[in-house]
C-alpha cells in the first residue's frame, strides 16, 4: 500500500521491538510462537484483526501433501522435494494437533477422501496412490465411490482431519505469548543498518531488530520483491443451514482439489471451490467479495453431488490466498534487507504446510539455516 504525505508525516511514536511479525494469520502467529520459543520477544502487527485474512475464512481441511496429486508433484518438483513437502505437511499437522489438544480447539479426526470427478481423474488418483505407496505412504485406492455420489474412485487418507481455523489461530497466538497491535497496516519497511529495521505503520514507527513478513496474499503490496512471486487468488465458499441429518463424515476433495466439502462442527455442509472455471475473475485480485458465477457453480455442484441436502444456503464468503509462482511456500530474507524474513505463498495449503514452514522461516531468519524445499533461493 502507498500512503500520502497527508496521511502519514512520520510523526507517529517510535516503538522499539525485538522481533516484529507483520500479519496476524495462522502463519504469523506460528512464526511468533517459534520465535518466542527461541527466546525472542515478539510483537505482531495486523492491519485488521487476528484471523481476519485467509486463516479465518478457509475450510479447515488438514490434508497431508502438496498442492497437486503426488505423482504430479514428483513430475513438477522432483522426488526429493515432494517427499520433503510431504514431511513438512506431516510435521505441520503434528503441531496443529498439539495446539488444538492443549487449547480445546474443535478438531475432527475424520480422514479425507480425494475423489475422482471423471474416469481420467480416477486414473490419476490410482497413479498417485501407487507413487505414495512406493514411498511407503500407505494410502488406500478405492475403485468404487465410497460416498455413493457418482464419483469414479478415491484415495483415502485416514490420518487427515478437519479443524476450526479461527480457534486454531487464536490458540497458536495465545501460546506464542506475543503482543498484538491490530488495525495497524504496515506500509513501508527500511533496513537502516545491521540489526535496525524501521517499519512504518498507521499507529507506530517500529524500530525492530528483526522482522518477519507473514502477509501471504498481500505480500506484493508491501514489498516489490514479491511481485510476480506471490499472486493473490480468490477462493469462495458457501455453507448451508445446519442439516437435520449428517450427509458426510469426512473431508472431500475432488476435481484435482478445485472442489472441497465437509460438515462444520455445528452440522452445516460447507462447500467451496470452482475457481478454476472462472480463472480470469478469480486470479490476481485482492477483492474478497463473493461473485455470482462462482456461487452459482457451487450451488449447481451442491445439487449434483448432494441432492439429499435440502437445507438452504445460509452463508457465503470469500478469502484471498497467496499463490506462489511455483506452488510451494516461500521462505527467506529480503535481498536488500537481511534482517527481514518472510514466510508467504502458501498456495491454498496453509493448514497443510503452515506450521513447519513457519518454523523453518524463523530458523532461516535467526540462524541463517537453509529452509530446504521451501527456501525462496530456488527462484534465483
Ligand atoms: C475459502 C478458502 C478456503 C481454504 N481452505 C483451506 C483448507 O481447507 N486447508 C488449507 O490448508 N488451506 C486452505 N486455505 C488456504 C489457507 O487459508 C491459507 O493458506 C492460510 O490461511 C495462510 O495463512 P497466512 O497467515 O499466511 O495468511 P492470512 O491468514 O491471509 O494472514 C495474512 C495476514 O496479514 C495481514 N496483512 C496483510 N498485509 C498487511 C500489512 N501491510 N500490514 C499488516 N498486516 C497485514 C492480513 O490482514 C492477514 O490477516 C483456504 C483459503 C480460503 C480463502
Coordinates of C-alpha atoms and ligand atoms in Angstrom, one line a residue:
X1 CA 0.0 0.0 0.0
X2 CA 1.2 3.5 -0.7
X3 CA 0.5 6.4 1.8
X4 CA 0.4 10.1 1.1
X5 CA 2.2 12.8 3.0
X6 CA -1.1 14.0 4.3
X7 CA -1.9 10.5 5.8
X8 CA 1.4 9.9 7.4
X9 CA 4.0 12.6 8.2
X10 CA 6.3 10.2 10.2
X11 CA 5.2 11.8 13.5
X12 CA 3.9 8.5 14.9
X13 CA 5.7 7.4 18.1
X14 CA 8.7 5.2 17.7
X15 CA 8.1 1.8 19.4
X16 CA 11.1 -0.5 19.9
X17 CA 10.5 -4.1 19.2
X18 CA 12.8 -7.1 19.4
X19 CA 11.2 -9.2 16.6
X20 CA 8.2 -7.8 14.7
X21 CA 5.8 -10.1 12.8
X22 CA 3.7 -8.5 10.2
X23 CA 0.4 -10.3 9.7
X24 CA -1.8 -12.0 12.3
X25 CA -2.9 -15.1 10.4
X26 CA -2.1 -18.7 11.3
X27 CA 1.4 -18.3 9.8
X28 CA 2.3 -15.1 11.5
X29 CA 1.1 -16.5 14.9
X30 CA 3.1 -19.7 14.4
X31 CA 6.2 -17.7 13.4
X32 CA 5.7 -15.7 16.6
X33 CA 5.4 -18.9 18.6
X34 CA 8.7 -20.3 17.2
X35 CA 10.5 -17.0 17.7
X36 CA 9.3 -16.8 21.3
X37 CA 10.5 -20.4 21.8
X38 CA 13.9 -19.3 20.6
X39 CA 13.9 -16.7 23.3
X40 CA 12.8 -13.6 21.3
X41 CA 10.3 -11.0 22.4
X42 CA 7.7 -10.8 19.7
X43 CA 5.1 -8.2 18.6
X44 CA 2.6 -9.0 15.9
X45 CA 1.2 -6.1 13.9
X46 CA -2.0 -6.8 11.9
X47 CA -3.9 -4.5 9.5
X48 CA -7.3 -5.9 10.5
X49 CA -7.6 -8.3 13.4
X50 CA -6.4 -11.8 14.2
X51 CA -7.5 -14.4 11.7
X52 CA -9.5 -11.9 9.5
X53 CA -7.5 -13.0 6.4
X54 CA -7.5 -16.4 4.8
X55 CA -6.8 -18.1 8.1
X56 CA -10.3 -17.2 9.3
X57 CA -12.0 -18.0 6.0
X58 CA -10.7 -21.3 5.0
X59 CA -12.4 -24.7 5.0
X60 CA -10.3 -26.0 7.9
X61 CA -9.0 -29.1 6.0
X62 CA -5.9 -30.6 7.3
X63 CA -5.0 -32.6 4.2
X64 CA -1.5 -34.0 4.0
X65 CA 0.6 -33.3 1.0
X66 CA 1.5 -30.7 -1.7
X67 CA -0.8 -28.6 -4.0
X68 CA -1.2 -31.4 -6.5
X69 CA -1.6 -35.2 -6.7
X70 CA 1.6 -36.9 -5.5
X71 CA 2.8 -38.3 -8.8
X72 CA 2.2 -34.9 -10.5
X73 CA 4.2 -33.3 -7.7
X74 CA 7.1 -35.7 -8.4
X75 CA 7.0 -34.6 -12.0
X76 CA 6.8 -31.0 -11.1
X77 CA 9.2 -30.7 -8.1
X78 CA 11.2 -33.9 -8.3
X79 CA 11.1 -36.8 -5.9
X80 CA 13.2 -35.5 -3.1
X81 CA 11.3 -32.2 -2.9
X82 CA 7.9 -34.0 -3.0
X83 CA 8.9 -36.3 -0.1
X84 CA 10.2 -33.3 1.9
X85 CA 7.0 -31.4 1.3
X86 CA 5.0 -34.4 2.5
X87 CA 7.2 -34.5 5.6
X88 CA 6.6 -30.7 6.2
X89 CA 2.9 -31.4 5.9
X90 CA 3.0 -34.3 8.4
X91 CA 5.1 -32.1 10.8
X92 CA 2.6 -29.2 10.4
X93 CA -0.3 -31.4 11.3
X94 CA 1.5 -32.7 14.4
X95 CA 2.0 -29.1 15.5
X96 CA -1.7 -28.2 14.8
X97 CA -2.9 -31.3 16.8
X98 CA -0.6 -30.2 19.7
X99 CA -2.0 -26.7 19.7
X100 CA -5.6 -28.0 19.3
X101 CA -5.2 -30.6 22.1
X102 CA -3.8 -28.1 24.6
X103 CA -6.4 -25.4 23.9
X104 CA -9.7 -27.3 23.3
X105 CA -9.8 -26.3 19.6
X106 CA -12.5 -28.3 17.8
X107 CA -10.8 -30.9 15.6
X108 CA -12.4 -33.9 13.9
X109 CA -10.2 -36.9 13.1
X110 CA -12.3 -37.8 10.1
X111 CA -9.7 -38.6 7.4
X112 CA -10.1 -37.3 3.9
X113 CA -11.1 -38.6 0.5
X114 CA -9.5 -37.4 -2.7
X115 CA -12.3 -38.1 -5.1
X116 CA -12.4 -38.5 -8.9
X117 CA -14.9 -36.5 -10.9
X118 CA -14.1 -38.4 -14.0
X119 CA -12.5 -41.7 -15.2
X120 CA -9.5 -39.6 -16.2
X121 CA -9.1 -38.3 -12.7
X122 CA -9.6 -41.8 -11.3
X123 CA -6.7 -43.0 -13.3
X124 CA -4.6 -40.1 -12.0
X125 CA -5.6 -41.0 -8.4
X126 CA -4.6 -44.5 -9.0
X127 CA -1.2 -43.4 -10.2
X128 CA -1.0 -41.0 -7.2
X129 CA -1.8 -43.9 -4.8
X130 CA 0.9 -46.1 -6.4
X131 CA 3.5 -43.3 -6.1
X132 CA 2.5 -42.8 -2.5
X133 CA 2.7 -46.5 -1.7
X134 CA 6.1 -46.7 -3.4
X135 CA 7.2 -44.1 -0.8
X136 CA 5.7 -46.2 2.0
X137 CA 2.8 -43.8 2.5
X138 CA 0.1 -46.3 2.9
X139 CA -3.0 -44.7 1.3
X140 CA -5.8 -46.8 0.1
X141 CA -7.0 -46.5 -3.5
X142 CA -10.8 -47.3 -3.9
X143 CA -12.1 -48.2 -7.3
X144 CA -15.6 -47.6 -6.2
X145 CA -17.1 -44.4 -4.9
X146 CA -17.2 -44.8 -1.1
X147 CA -19.7 -42.0 -0.8
X148 CA -22.0 -43.4 -3.5
X149 CA -22.5 -39.9 -5.0
X150 CA -21.3 -40.6 -8.6
X151 CA -17.5 -40.3 -8.1
X152 CA -15.3 -42.6 -10.1
X153 CA -12.8 -43.7 -7.4
X154 CA -10.9 -42.3 -4.5
X155 CA -7.9 -42.2 -2.3
X156 CA -8.5 -42.4 1.4
X157 CA -6.0 -40.6 3.7
X158 CA -7.2 -41.8 7.1
X159 CA -4.8 -39.6 9.1
X160 CA -6.2 -36.3 7.8
X161 CA -8.7 -34.2 9.7
X162 CA -10.8 -31.0 9.9
X163 CA -10.2 -28.2 12.3
X164 CA -11.9 -24.9 13.4
X165 CA -9.4 -22.5 11.8
X166 CA -10.2 -19.4 13.8
X167 CA -10.0 -21.1 17.1
X168 CA -6.7 -22.8 16.0
X169 CA -5.2 -19.4 15.1
X170 CA -6.3 -18.0 18.4
X171 CA -4.8 -20.9 20.2
X172 CA -1.4 -20.5 18.5
X173 CA -1.5 -16.8 19.2
X174 CA -2.2 -17.4 22.9
X175 CA 0.7 -19.9 23.1
X176 CA 3.0 -17.6 21.3
X177 CA 2.9 -15.1 24.2
X178 CA 3.3 -12.3 21.6
X179 CA 2.0 -8.8 21.9
X180 CA -0.5 -7.8 19.3
X181 CA -1.4 -4.4 17.7
X182 CA -4.5 -4.6 15.5
X183 CA -6.0 -2.3 12.9
X184 CA -2.4 -1.3 12.1
X185 CA -1.4 -1.6 8.5
X186 CA 2.3 -1.6 7.7
X187 CA 3.1 0.4 4.6
X188 CA 6.9 0.7 4.4
X189 CA 10.0 -1.3 5.6
X190 CA 13.5 0.1 5.7
X191 CA 16.7 -1.5 6.9
X192 CA 18.8 1.4 8.1
X193 CA 21.8 -0.6 9.4
X194 CA 22.5 -4.2 10.5
X195 CA 20.1 -5.1 13.3
X196 CA 17.9 -2.0 12.8
X197 CA 14.8 -2.1 10.7
X198 CA 12.3 0.8 10.6
X199 CA 8.8 -0.3 9.9
X200 CA 6.2 2.4 9.1
X201 CA 2.7 1.7 10.1
X202 CA -0.5 3.6 10.8
X203 CA 0.0 3.9 14.5
X204 CA 3.7 3.4 15.1
X205 CA 7.2 3.6 13.6
X206 CA 8.5 0.3 14.8
X207 CA 12.2 0.1 15.3
X208 CA 12.9 -3.7 15.2
X209 CA 16.0 -5.8 15.4
X210 CA 14.4 -8.2 13.0
X211 CA 11.1 -8.5 11.1
X212 CA 9.1 -11.4 9.7
X213 CA 6.7 -10.8 6.9
X214 CA 3.6 -13.2 7.1
X215 CA 1.2 -11.3 4.9
X216 CA 0.7 -14.1 2.3
X217 CA -1.6 -12.8 -0.5
X218 CA -0.8 -9.2 0.4
X219 CA 3.0 -9.6 0.3
X220 CA 3.5 -7.8 -3.1
X221 CA 1.5 -4.8 -1.8
X222 CA 4.2 -4.3 0.8
X223 CA 7.4 -5.3 -0.9
X224 CA 8.1 -5.3 -4.6
X225 CA 10.3 -8.4 -4.2
X226 CA 7.1 -10.4 -4.1
X227 CA 5.7 -9.1 -7.4
X228 CA 5.2 -12.0 -9.8
X229 CA 6.2 -14.4 -7.0
X230 CA 3.0 -14.3 -4.9
X231 CA -0.2 -13.9 -6.8
X232 CA -3.4 -13.1 -4.9
X233 CA -6.1 -15.6 -5.7
X234 CA -9.7 -15.6 -4.5
X235 CA -11.4 -18.7 -3.1
X236 CA -15.1 -18.9 -2.4
X237 CA -17.3 -21.0 -0.1
X238 CA -20.9 -21.5 0.8
X239 CA -22.4 -23.1 3.9
X240 CA -25.9 -24.4 4.4
X241 CA -28.1 -24.1 7.4
X242 CA -27.5 -26.9 10.0
X243 CA -28.6 -30.2 8.4
X244 CA -31.3 -32.4 10.0
X245 CA -29.1 -35.4 9.2
X246 CA -25.4 -35.7 8.6
X247 CA -24.5 -36.4 4.9
X248 CA -20.7 -36.5 5.0
X249 CA -18.4 -37.8 7.7
X250 CA -15.1 -36.9 6.1
X251 CA -13.2 -34.1 4.2
X252 CA -14.0 -34.5 0.5
X253 CA -11.6 -33.1 -2.1
X254 CA -12.2 -33.5 -5.9
X255 CA -11.5 -32.1 -9.3
X256 CA -7.8 -32.0 -8.5
X257 CA -8.6 -30.1 -5.3
X258 CA -10.7 -27.4 -7.1
X259 CA -13.8 -28.7 -5.2
X260 CA -14.0 -29.4 -1.4
X261 CA -16.7 -30.1 1.1
X262 CA -17.1 -31.1 4.7
X263 CA -19.5 -30.7 7.6
X264 CA -18.9 -27.9 10.1
X265 CA -18.9 -28.6 13.8
X266 CA -22.4 -27.3 14.0
X267 CA -23.6 -29.6 11.2
X268 CA -23.7 -27.4 8.1
X269 CA -22.5 -28.6 4.8
X270 CA -19.6 -26.3 3.7
X271 CA -18.7 -26.4 0.0
X272 CA -16.0 -24.4 -1.8
X273 CA -14.0 -24.2 -4.9
X274 CA -14.9 -23.8 -8.6
X275 CA -12.5 -21.0 -9.1
X276 CA -10.8 -23.0 -12.0
X277 CA -13.9 -22.4 -14.1
X278 CA -13.5 -18.6 -13.7
X279 CA -9.8 -18.0 -13.6
X280 CA -9.9 -14.6 -15.3
X281 CA -12.2 -13.4 -12.5
X282 CA -10.7 -15.2 -9.5
X283 CA -6.9 -14.8 -10.1
X284 CA -4.9 -11.7 -9.4
X285 CA -7.4 -9.9 -7.1
X286 CA -7.5 -8.7 -3.5
X287 CA -11.2 -8.2 -3.6
X288 CA -12.8 -10.6 -1.2
X289 CA -16.4 -10.2 -2.2
X290 CA -18.3 -13.3 -3.5
X291 CA -19.2 -13.4 -7.2
X292 CA -22.4 -14.7 -8.8
X293 CA -20.7 -17.0 -11.3
X294 CA -18.7 -18.9 -8.7
X295 CA -21.6 -19.1 -6.2
X296 CA -23.9 -20.4 -9.0
X297 CA -21.3 -23.1 -9.8
X298 CA -21.1 -24.1 -6.2
X299 CA -24.9 -24.3 -5.9
X300 CA -25.0 -26.4 -9.1
X301 CA -22.4 -28.7 -7.6
X302 CA -24.3 -28.9 -4.3
X303 CA -27.4 -30.1 -6.2
X304 CA -25.5 -32.5 -8.4
X305 CA -23.5 -34.3 -5.7
X306 CA -25.6 -33.7 -2.6
X307 CA -29.2 -33.8 -3.8
X308 CA -30.3 -35.1 -0.4
X309 CA -29.3 -31.8 1.2
X310 CA -32.5 -29.7 1.5
X311 CA -31.2 -27.1 3.9
X312 CA -30.9 -23.6 2.4
X313 CA -27.6 -21.8 1.8
X314 CA -27.1 -19.6 4.8
X315 CA -23.7 -18.1 4.4
X316 CA -21.3 -17.2 1.5
X317 CA -17.8 -15.8 1.8
X318 CA -14.5 -15.4 0.0
X319 CA -10.9 -15.1 1.0
X320 CA -7.7 -14.3 -0.7
X321 CA -5.0 -16.9 -0.9
X322 CA -1.3 -16.2 -1.9
X323 CA -0.3 -18.5 -4.7
X324 CA 3.4 -18.8 -5.2
X325 CA 4.8 -18.8 -8.7
X326 CA 5.8 -22.5 -8.5
X327 CA 3.2 -23.7 -5.9
X328 CA 5.5 -24.1 -2.9
X329 CA 5.7 -21.7 0.0
X330 CA 8.4 -19.1 0.0
X331 CA 10.8 -18.7 2.9
X332 CA 13.8 -16.4 3.0
X333 CA 15.1 -12.9 3.8
X334 CA 14.7 -9.9 1.5
X335 CA 17.8 -9.5 -0.7
X336 CA 18.3 -5.8 0.3
X337 CA 17.1 -6.2 3.9
X338 CA 18.9 -9.1 5.5
X339 CA 17.1 -8.7 8.9
X340 CA 13.7 -9.0 7.2
X341 CA 12.5 -12.6 6.8
X342 CA 9.3 -13.9 5.2
X343 CA 7.0 -17.0 5.1
X344 CA 4.4 -16.4 2.3
X345 CA 2.9 -18.1 -0.8
X346 CA 1.0 -20.9 0.8
X347 CA -0.9 -21.6 -2.4
X348 CA -4.1 -22.6 -0.6
X349 CA -2.3 -25.0 1.7
X350 CA -1.6 -23.1 4.9
X351 CA -3.1 -25.7 7.1
X352 CA -1.2 -28.4 5.2
X353 CA 2.2 -26.7 5.3
X354 CA 2.0 -23.6 7.5
X355 CA 3.5 -24.6 10.9
X356 CA 6.6 -26.4 9.8
X357 CA 7.2 -23.8 7.1
X358 CA 6.9 -21.0 9.7
X359 CA 9.4 -22.9 11.9
X360 CA 11.9 -23.0 9.0
X361 CA 11.3 -19.3 8.3
X362 CA 12.2 -18.5 11.9
X363 CA 15.3 -20.7 11.7
X364 CA 16.3 -19.0 8.4
X365 CA 16.0 -15.5 9.9
X366 CA 17.5 -16.2 13.3
X367 CA 20.2 -18.7 12.4
X368 CA 20.6 -18.4 8.6
X369 CA 19.6 -22.1 8.2
X370 CA 18.6 -23.0 4.6
X371 CA 14.9 -23.8 4.5
X372 CA 15.1 -26.7 2.1
X373 CA 12.3 -27.3 -0.3
X374 CA 10.5 -24.1 0.8
X375 CA 13.6 -21.8 0.5
X376 CA 13.0 -19.0 -1.9
X377 CA 16.5 -19.2 -3.2
X378 CA 15.2 -21.8 -5.6
X379 CA 13.7 -19.0 -7.6
X380 CA 17.1 -17.5 -8.2
Ligands
LIG1 C1 -12.0 -20.1 1.1 C2 -10.7 -20.6 1.5 C3 -10.6 -22.0 1.7 C4 -9.3 -22.5 2.1 N1 -9.3 -23.8 2.6 C5 -8.1 -24.3 3.0 C6 -8.1 -25.6 3.6 O1 -9.1 -26.2 3.8 N2 -6.9 -26.1 4.0 C7 -5.7 -25.4 3.9 O2 -4.7 -25.9 4.2 N3 -5.8 -24.1 3.4 C8 -6.9 -23.6 3.0 N4 -7.0 -22.3 2.5 C9 -5.7 -21.5 2.5 C10 -5.3 -21.0 3.9 O3 -6.4 -20.3 4.5 C11 -4.1 -20.1 3.8 O4 -3.1 -20.9 3.2 C12 -3.6 -19.7 5.2 O5 -4.6 -19.2 5.9 C13 -2.5 -18.7 5.0 O6 -2.2 -18.2 6.3 P1 -1.4 -16.8 6.4 O7 -1.3 -16.5 7.8 O8 -0.2 -16.9 5.6 O9 -2.3 -15.8 5.6 P2 -3.6 -14.9 6.1 O10 -4.4 -15.6 7.1 O11 -4.2 -14.2 4.9 O12 -2.8 -13.8 7.0 C14 -2.1 -12.7 6.5 C15 -2.4 -11.5 7.4 O13 -1.6 -10.4 7.0 C16 -2.4 -9.2 7.2 N5 -1.7 -8.2 6.5 C17 -1.6 -8.1 5.1 N6 -0.9 -7.0 4.8 C18 -0.6 -6.4 5.9 C19 0.1 -5.2 6.2 N7 0.6 -4.4 5.2 N8 0.2 -4.8 7.5 C20 -0.3 -5.5 8.5 N9 -1.0 -6.7 8.3 C21 -1.1 -7.1 7.0 C22 -3.8 -9.6 6.7 O14 -4.8 -8.8 7.3 C23 -3.9 -11.1 7.2 O15 -4.5 -11.1 8.5 C24 -8.2 -21.7 2.1 C25 -8.3 -20.4 1.8 C26 -9.5 -19.8 1.5 C27 -9.6 -18.3 1.2

